[in-house]
């Protein structure tokens, strides 16, 4: 993004930016909502964070890639684990999060709520 000595820093943060669905750009192109990363007193790279709804889609795609098949093809236990992971990552605080997850898992909203209730009951909440 800037000088050639910055590549190790950029290489180090790229997996994190990719995992959250962000975009890296030169610091001088940063908008007011972007996060500029500074290293040893110099602005190295700006990170444009995704909208929450886009993050959820990105997380679902990453989980599907990790599972090696569409989430809708997973068995019930695996789908419950996916819901647990998504709840821990705040997926259900996003508007239409339950509907988005239900669609990706190939289940009803009611089923997702049942998985959530089951998880919370297991925690003793």
JSON list of C-alpha atoms in Angstrom, two decimals:
[
{"chain": "A", "resi": 1, "resn": "UNK", "atom": "CA", "xyz": [0.00, 0.00, 0.00]},
{"chain": "A", "resi": 2, "resn": "UNK", "atom": "CA", "xyz": [2.81, 2.43, 0.87]},
{"chain": "A", "resi": 3, "resn": "UNK", "atom": "CA", "xyz": [6.55, 1.71, 0.95]},
{"chain": "A", "resi": 4, "resn": "UNK", "atom": "CA", "xyz": [8.12, -1.66, 0.22]},
{"chain": "A", "resi": 5, "resn": "UNK", "atom": "CA", "xyz": [9.10, -2.17, 3.88]},
{"chain": "A", "resi": 6, "resn": "UNK", "atom": "CA", "xyz": [5.41, -2.39, 4.83]},
{"chain": "A", "resi": 7, "resn": "UNK", "atom": "CA", "xyz": [4.69, -5.75, 3.18]},
{"chain": "A", "resi": 8, "resn": "UNK", "atom": "CA", "xyz": [5.30, -7.86, 6.33]},
{"chain": "A", "resi": 9, "resn": "UNK", "atom": "CA", "xyz": [2.76, -5.80, 8.28]},
{"chain": "A", "resi": 10, "resn": "UNK", "atom": "CA", "xyz": [0.20, -5.94, 5.47]},
{"chain": "A", "resi": 11, "resn": "UNK", "atom": "CA", "xyz": [0.81, -9.68, 5.05]},
{"chain": "A", "resi": 12, "resn": "UNK", "atom": "CA", "xyz": [0.29, -10.14, 8.80]},
{"chain": "A", "resi": 13, "resn": "UNK", "atom": "CA", "xyz": [-3.07, -8.31, 8.96]},
{"chain": "A", "resi": 14, "resn": "UNK", "atom": "CA", "xyz": [-4.49, -9.53, 5.64]},
{"chain": "A", "resi": 15, "resn": "UNK", "atom": "CA", "xyz": [-5.88, -12.86, 6.99]},
{"chain": "A", "resi": 16, "resn": "UNK", "atom": "CA", "xyz": [-7.79, -10.97, 9.69]},
{"chain": "A", "resi": 17, "resn": "UNK", "atom": "CA", "xyz": [-9.16, -8.42, 7.23]},
{"chain": "A", "resi": 18, "resn": "UNK", "atom": "CA", "xyz": [-10.17, -11.23, 4.85]},
{"chain": "A", "resi": 19, "resn": "UNK", "atom": "CA", "xyz": [-11.80, -13.26, 7.64]},
{"chain": "A", "resi": 20, "resn": "UNK", "atom": "CA", "xyz": [-14.08, -10.38, 8.56]},
{"chain": "A", "resi": 21, "resn": "UNK", "atom": "CA", "xyz": [-14.85, -9.47, 4.96]},
{"chain": "A", "resi": 22, "resn": "UNK", "atom": "CA", "xyz": [-13.00, -6.16, 5.08]},
{"chain": "A", "resi": 23, "resn": "UNK", "atom": "CA", "xyz": [-11.13, -4.39, 2.32]},
{"chain": "A", "resi": 24, "resn": "UNK", "atom": "CA", "xyz": [-7.60, -3.00, 2.49]},
{"chain": "A", "resi": 25, "resn": "UNK", "atom": "CA", "xyz": [-6.77, 0.29, 0.78]},
{"chain": "A", "resi": 26, "resn": "UNK", "atom": "CA", "xyz": [-4.08, 2.97, 0.90]},
{"chain": "A", "resi": 27, "resn": "UNK", "atom": "CA", "xyz": [-4.34, 5.18, 4.01]},
{"chain": "A", "resi": 28, "resn": "UNK", "atom": "CA", "xyz": [-4.80, 8.33, 1.92]},
{"chain": "A", "resi": 29, "resn": "UNK", "atom": "CA", "xyz": [-8.01, 6.82, 0.48]},
{"chain": "A", "resi": 30, "resn": "UNK", "atom": "CA", "xyz": [-9.53, 6.16, 3.91]},
{"chain": "A", "resi": 31, "resn": "UNK", "atom": "CA", "xyz": [-13.00, 7.46, 4.60]},
{"chain": "A", "resi": 32, "resn": "UNK", "atom": "CA", "xyz": [-14.17, 8.63, 8.00]},
{"chain": "A", "resi": 33, "resn": "UNK", "atom": "CA", "xyz": [-15.57, 5.17, 8.87]},
{"chain": "A", "resi": 34, "resn": "UNK", "atom": "CA", "xyz": [-12.43, 3.29, 7.80]},
{"chain": "A", "resi": 35, "resn": "UNK", "atom": "CA", "xyz": [-9.80, 2.15, 10.28]},
{"chain": "A", "resi": 36, "resn": "UNK", "atom": "CA", "xyz": [-6.25, 3.31, 9.55]},
{"chain": "A", "resi": 37, "resn": "UNK", "atom": "CA", "xyz": [-3.59, 0.97, 10.91]},
{"chain": "A", "resi": 38, "resn": "UNK", "atom": "CA", "xyz": [-0.38, 2.66, 12.04]},
{"chain": "A", "resi": 39, "resn": "UNK", "atom": "CA", "xyz": [2.94, 0.92, 12.59]},
{"chain": "A", "resi": 40, "resn": "UNK", "atom": "CA", "xyz": [6.02, 2.58, 14.06]},
{"chain": "A", "resi": 41, "resn": "UNK", "atom": "CA", "xyz": [4.48, 6.02, 13.61]},
{"chain": "A", "resi": 42, "resn": "UNK", "atom": "CA", "xyz": [3.47, 5.62, 9.96]},
{"chain": "A", "resi": 43, "resn": "UNK", "atom": "CA", "xyz": [0.00, 5.02, 8.52]},
{"chain": "A", "resi": 44, "resn": "UNK", "atom": "CA", "xyz": [0.42, 1.73, 6.68]},
{"chain": "A", "resi": 45, "resn": "UNK", "atom": "CA", "xyz": [-3.00, 0.61, 5.49]},
{"chain": "A", "resi": 46, "resn": "UNK", "atom": "CA", "xyz": [-6.66, 1.53, 5.85]},
{"chain": "A", "resi": 47, "resn": "UNK", "atom": "CA", "xyz": [-9.28, -1.13, 6.47]},
{"chain": "A", "resi": 48, "resn": "UNK", "atom": "CA", "xyz": [-12.83, -0.69, 5.24]},
{"chain": "A", "resi": 49, "resn": "UNK", "atom": "CA", "xyz": [-15.08, -2.76, 7.45]},
{"chain": "A", "resi": 50, "resn": "UNK", "atom": "CA", "xyz": [-18.08, -4.49, 5.88]},
{"chain": "A", "resi": 51, "resn": "UNK", "atom": "CA", "xyz": [-21.68, -3.71, 6.73]},
{"chain": "A", "resi": 52, "resn": "UNK", "atom": "CA", "xyz": [-23.01, -6.13, 9.35]},
{"chain": "A", "resi": 53, "resn": "UNK", "atom": "CA", "xyz": [-25.34, -7.88, 6.90]},
{"chain": "A", "resi": 54, "resn": "UNK", "atom": "CA", "xyz": [-22.42, -8.38, 4.49]},
{"chain": "A", "resi": 55, "resn": "UNK", "atom": "CA", "xyz": [-20.34, -9.76, 7.39]},
{"chain": "A", "resi": 56, "resn": "UNK", "atom": "CA", "xyz": [-22.99, -12.38, 8.08]},
{"chain": "A", "resi": 57, "resn": "UNK", "atom": "CA", "xyz": [-22.97, -13.49, 4.44]},
{"chain": "A", "resi": 58, "resn": "UNK", "atom": "CA", "xyz": [-19.17, -13.60, 4.55]},
{"chain": "A", "resi": 59, "resn": "UNK", "atom": "CA", "xyz": [-19.20, -15.68, 7.76]},
{"chain": "A", "resi": 60, "resn": "UNK", "atom": "CA", "xyz": [-21.74, -18.11, 6.27]},
{"chain": "A", "resi": 61, "resn": "UNK", "atom": "CA", "xyz": [-19.60, -18.49, 3.14]},
{"chain": "A", "resi": 62, "resn": "UNK", "atom": "CA", "xyz": [-16.49, -19.12, 5.24]},
{"chain": "A", "resi": 63, "resn": "UNK", "atom": "CA", "xyz": [-18.32, -21.72, 7.36]},
{"chain": "A", "resi": 64, "resn": "UNK", "atom": "CA", "xyz": [-19.55, -23.45, 4.22]},
{"chain": "A", "resi": 65, "resn": "UNK", "atom": "CA", "xyz": [-16.03, -23.51, 2.81]},
{"chain": "A", "resi": 66, "resn": "UNK", "atom": "CA", "xyz": [-14.72, -24.94, 6.10]},
{"chain": "A", "resi": 67, "resn": "UNK", "atom": "CA", "xyz": [-17.41, -27.66, 6.10]},
{"chain": "A", "resi": 68, "resn": "UNK", "atom": "CA", "xyz": [-16.62, -28.52, 2.48]},
{"chain": "A", "resi": 69, "resn": "UNK", "atom": "CA", "xyz": [-20.27, -28.57, 1.39]},
{"chain": "A", "resi": 70, "resn": "UNK", "atom": "CA", "xyz": [-23.39, -26.42, 1.48]},
{"chain": "A", "resi": 71, "resn": "UNK", "atom": "CA", "xyz": [-24.61, -25.77, 5.02]},
{"chain": "A", "resi": 72, "resn": "UNK", "atom": "CA", "xyz": [-28.06, -27.05, 4.04]},
{"chain": "A", "resi": 73, "resn": "UNK", "atom": "CA", "xyz": [-26.51, -30.50, 3.48]},
{"chain": "A", "resi": 74, "resn": "UNK", "atom": "CA", "xyz": [-25.19, -30.80, 7.05]},
{"chain": "A", "resi": 75, "resn": "UNK", "atom": "CA", "xyz": [-26.87, -33.09, 9.56]},
{"chain": "A", "resi": 76, "resn": "UNK", "atom": "CA", "xyz": [-28.92, -31.68, 12.43]},
{"chain": "A", "resi": 77, "resn": "UNK", "atom": "CA", "xyz": [-26.08, -31.82, 14.98]},
{"chain": "A", "resi": 78, "resn": "UNK", "atom": "CA", "xyz": [-23.73, -29.96, 12.63]},
{"chain": "A", "resi": 79, "resn": "UNK", "atom": "CA", "xyz": [-26.39, -27.33, 11.93]},
{"chain": "A", "resi": 80, "resn": "UNK", "atom": "CA", "xyz": [-26.85, -26.84, 15.67]},
{"chain": "A", "resi": 81, "resn": "UNK", "atom": "CA", "xyz": [-23.10, -26.31, 16.00]},
{"chain": "A", "resi": 82, "resn": "UNK", "atom": "CA", "xyz": [-23.19, -23.75, 13.16]},
{"chain": "A", "resi": 83, "resn": "UNK", "atom": "CA", "xyz": [-25.98, -21.88, 14.99]},
{"chain": "A", "resi": 84, "resn": "UNK", "atom": "CA", "xyz": [-23.90, -21.95, 18.20]},
{"chain": "A", "resi": 85, "resn": "UNK", "atom": "CA", "xyz": [-20.89, -20.51, 16.36]},
{"chain": "A", "resi": 86, "resn": "UNK", "atom": "CA", "xyz": [-23.02, -17.84, 14.70]},
{"chain": "A", "resi": 87, "resn": "UNK", "atom": "CA", "xyz": [-24.65, -16.86, 17.99]},
{"chain": "A", "resi": 88, "resn": "UNK", "atom": "CA", "xyz": [-21.21, -16.47, 19.59]},
{"chain": "A", "resi": 89, "resn": "UNK", "atom": "CA", "xyz": [-20.24, -14.17, 16.70]},
{"chain": "A", "resi": 90, "resn": "UNK", "atom": "CA", "xyz": [-23.35, -12.00, 17.08]},
{"chain": "A", "resi": 91, "resn": "UNK", "atom": "CA", "xyz": [-25.07, -13.13, 13.89]},
{"chain": "A", "resi": 92, "resn": "UNK", "atom": "CA", "xyz": [-28.52, -12.89, 15.40]},
{"chain": "A", "resi": 93, "resn": "UNK", "atom": "CA", "xyz": [-28.15, -9.25, 16.35]},
{"chain": "A", "resi": 94, "resn": "UNK", "atom": "CA", "xyz": [-28.13, -8.37, 12.63]},
{"chain": "A", "resi": 95, "resn": "UNK", "atom": "CA", "xyz": [-31.47, -7.43, 11.13]},
{"chain": "A", "resi": 96, "resn": "UNK", "atom": "CA", "xyz": [-32.94, -10.52, 9.42]},
{"chain": "A", "resi": 97, "resn": "UNK", "atom": "CA", "xyz": [-30.08, -12.61, 10.88]},
{"chain": "A", "resi": 98, "resn": "UNK", "atom": "CA", "xyz": [-32.34, -15.52, 11.81]},
{"chain": "A", "resi": 99, "resn": "UNK", "atom": "CA", "xyz": [-33.94, -15.52, 8.35]},
{"chain": "A", "resi": 100, "resn": "UNK", "atom": "CA", "xyz": [-30.54, -15.36, 6.62]},
{"chain": "A", "resi": 101, "resn": "UNK", "atom": "CA", "xyz": [-29.15, -18.22, 8.71]},
{"chain": "A", "resi": 102, "resn": "UNK", "atom": "CA", "xyz": [-32.32, -20.31, 8.29]},
{"chain": "A", "resi": 103, "resn": "UNK", "atom": "CA", "xyz": [-32.11, -19.91, 4.52]},
{"chain": "A", "resi": 104, "resn": "UNK", "atom": "CA", "xyz": [-28.42, -20.89, 4.46]},
{"chain": "A", "resi": 105, "resn": "UNK", "atom": "CA", "xyz": [-29.10, -23.96, 6.62]},
{"chain": "A", "resi": 106, "resn": "UNK", "atom": "CA", "xyz": [-32.18, -24.97, 4.65]},
{"chain": "A", "resi": 107, "resn": "UNK", "atom": "CA", "xyz": [-34.38, -24.89, 7.76]},
{"chain": "A", "resi": 108, "resn": "UNK", "atom": "CA", "xyz": [-37.22, -22.74, 9.05]},
{"chain": "A", "resi": 109, "resn": "UNK", "atom": "CA", "xyz": [-36.81, -19.72, 11.32]},
{"chain": "A", "resi": 110, "resn": "UNK", "atom": "CA", "xyz": [-38.65, -21.77, 13.93]},
{"chain": "A", "resi": 111, "resn": "UNK", "atom": "CA", "xyz": [-35.91, -24.43, 13.75]},
{"chain": "A", "resi": 112, "resn": "UNK", "atom": "CA", "xyz": [-33.17, -21.82, 14.21]},
{"chain": "A", "resi": 113, "resn": "UNK", "atom": "CA", "xyz": [-35.02, -20.45, 17.26]},
{"chain": "A", "resi": 114, "resn": "UNK", "atom": "CA", "xyz": [-35.29, -24.01, 18.61]},
{"chain": "A", "resi": 115, "resn": "UNK", "atom": "CA", "xyz": [-31.53, -24.49, 18.16]},
{"chain": "A", "resi": 116, "resn": "UNK", "atom": "CA", "xyz": [-30.91, -21.18, 19.96]},
{"chain": "A", "resi": 117, "resn": "UNK", "atom": "CA", "xyz": [-33.28, -22.06, 22.80]},
{"chain": "A", "resi": 118, "resn": "UNK", "atom": "CA", "xyz": [-31.70, -25.49, 23.14]},
{"chain": "A", "resi": 119, "resn": "UNK", "atom": "CA", "xyz": [-28.22, -23.93, 23.35]},
{"chain": "A", "resi": 120, "resn": "UNK", "atom": "CA", "xyz": [-29.33, -21.39, 25.95]},
{"chain": "A", "resi": 121, "resn": "UNK", "atom": "CA", "xyz": [-31.07, -24.10, 28.00]},
{"chain": "A", "resi": 122, "resn": "UNK", "atom": "CA", "xyz": [-27.87, -26.18, 27.94]},
{"chain": "A", "resi": 123, "resn": "UNK", "atom": "CA", "xyz": [-25.99, -23.16, 29.35]},
{"chain": "A", "resi": 124, "resn": "UNK", "atom": "CA", "xyz": [-28.49, -22.90, 32.17]},
{"chain": "A", "resi": 125, "resn": "UNK", "atom": "CA", "xyz": [-29.75, -19.47, 31.11]}
]
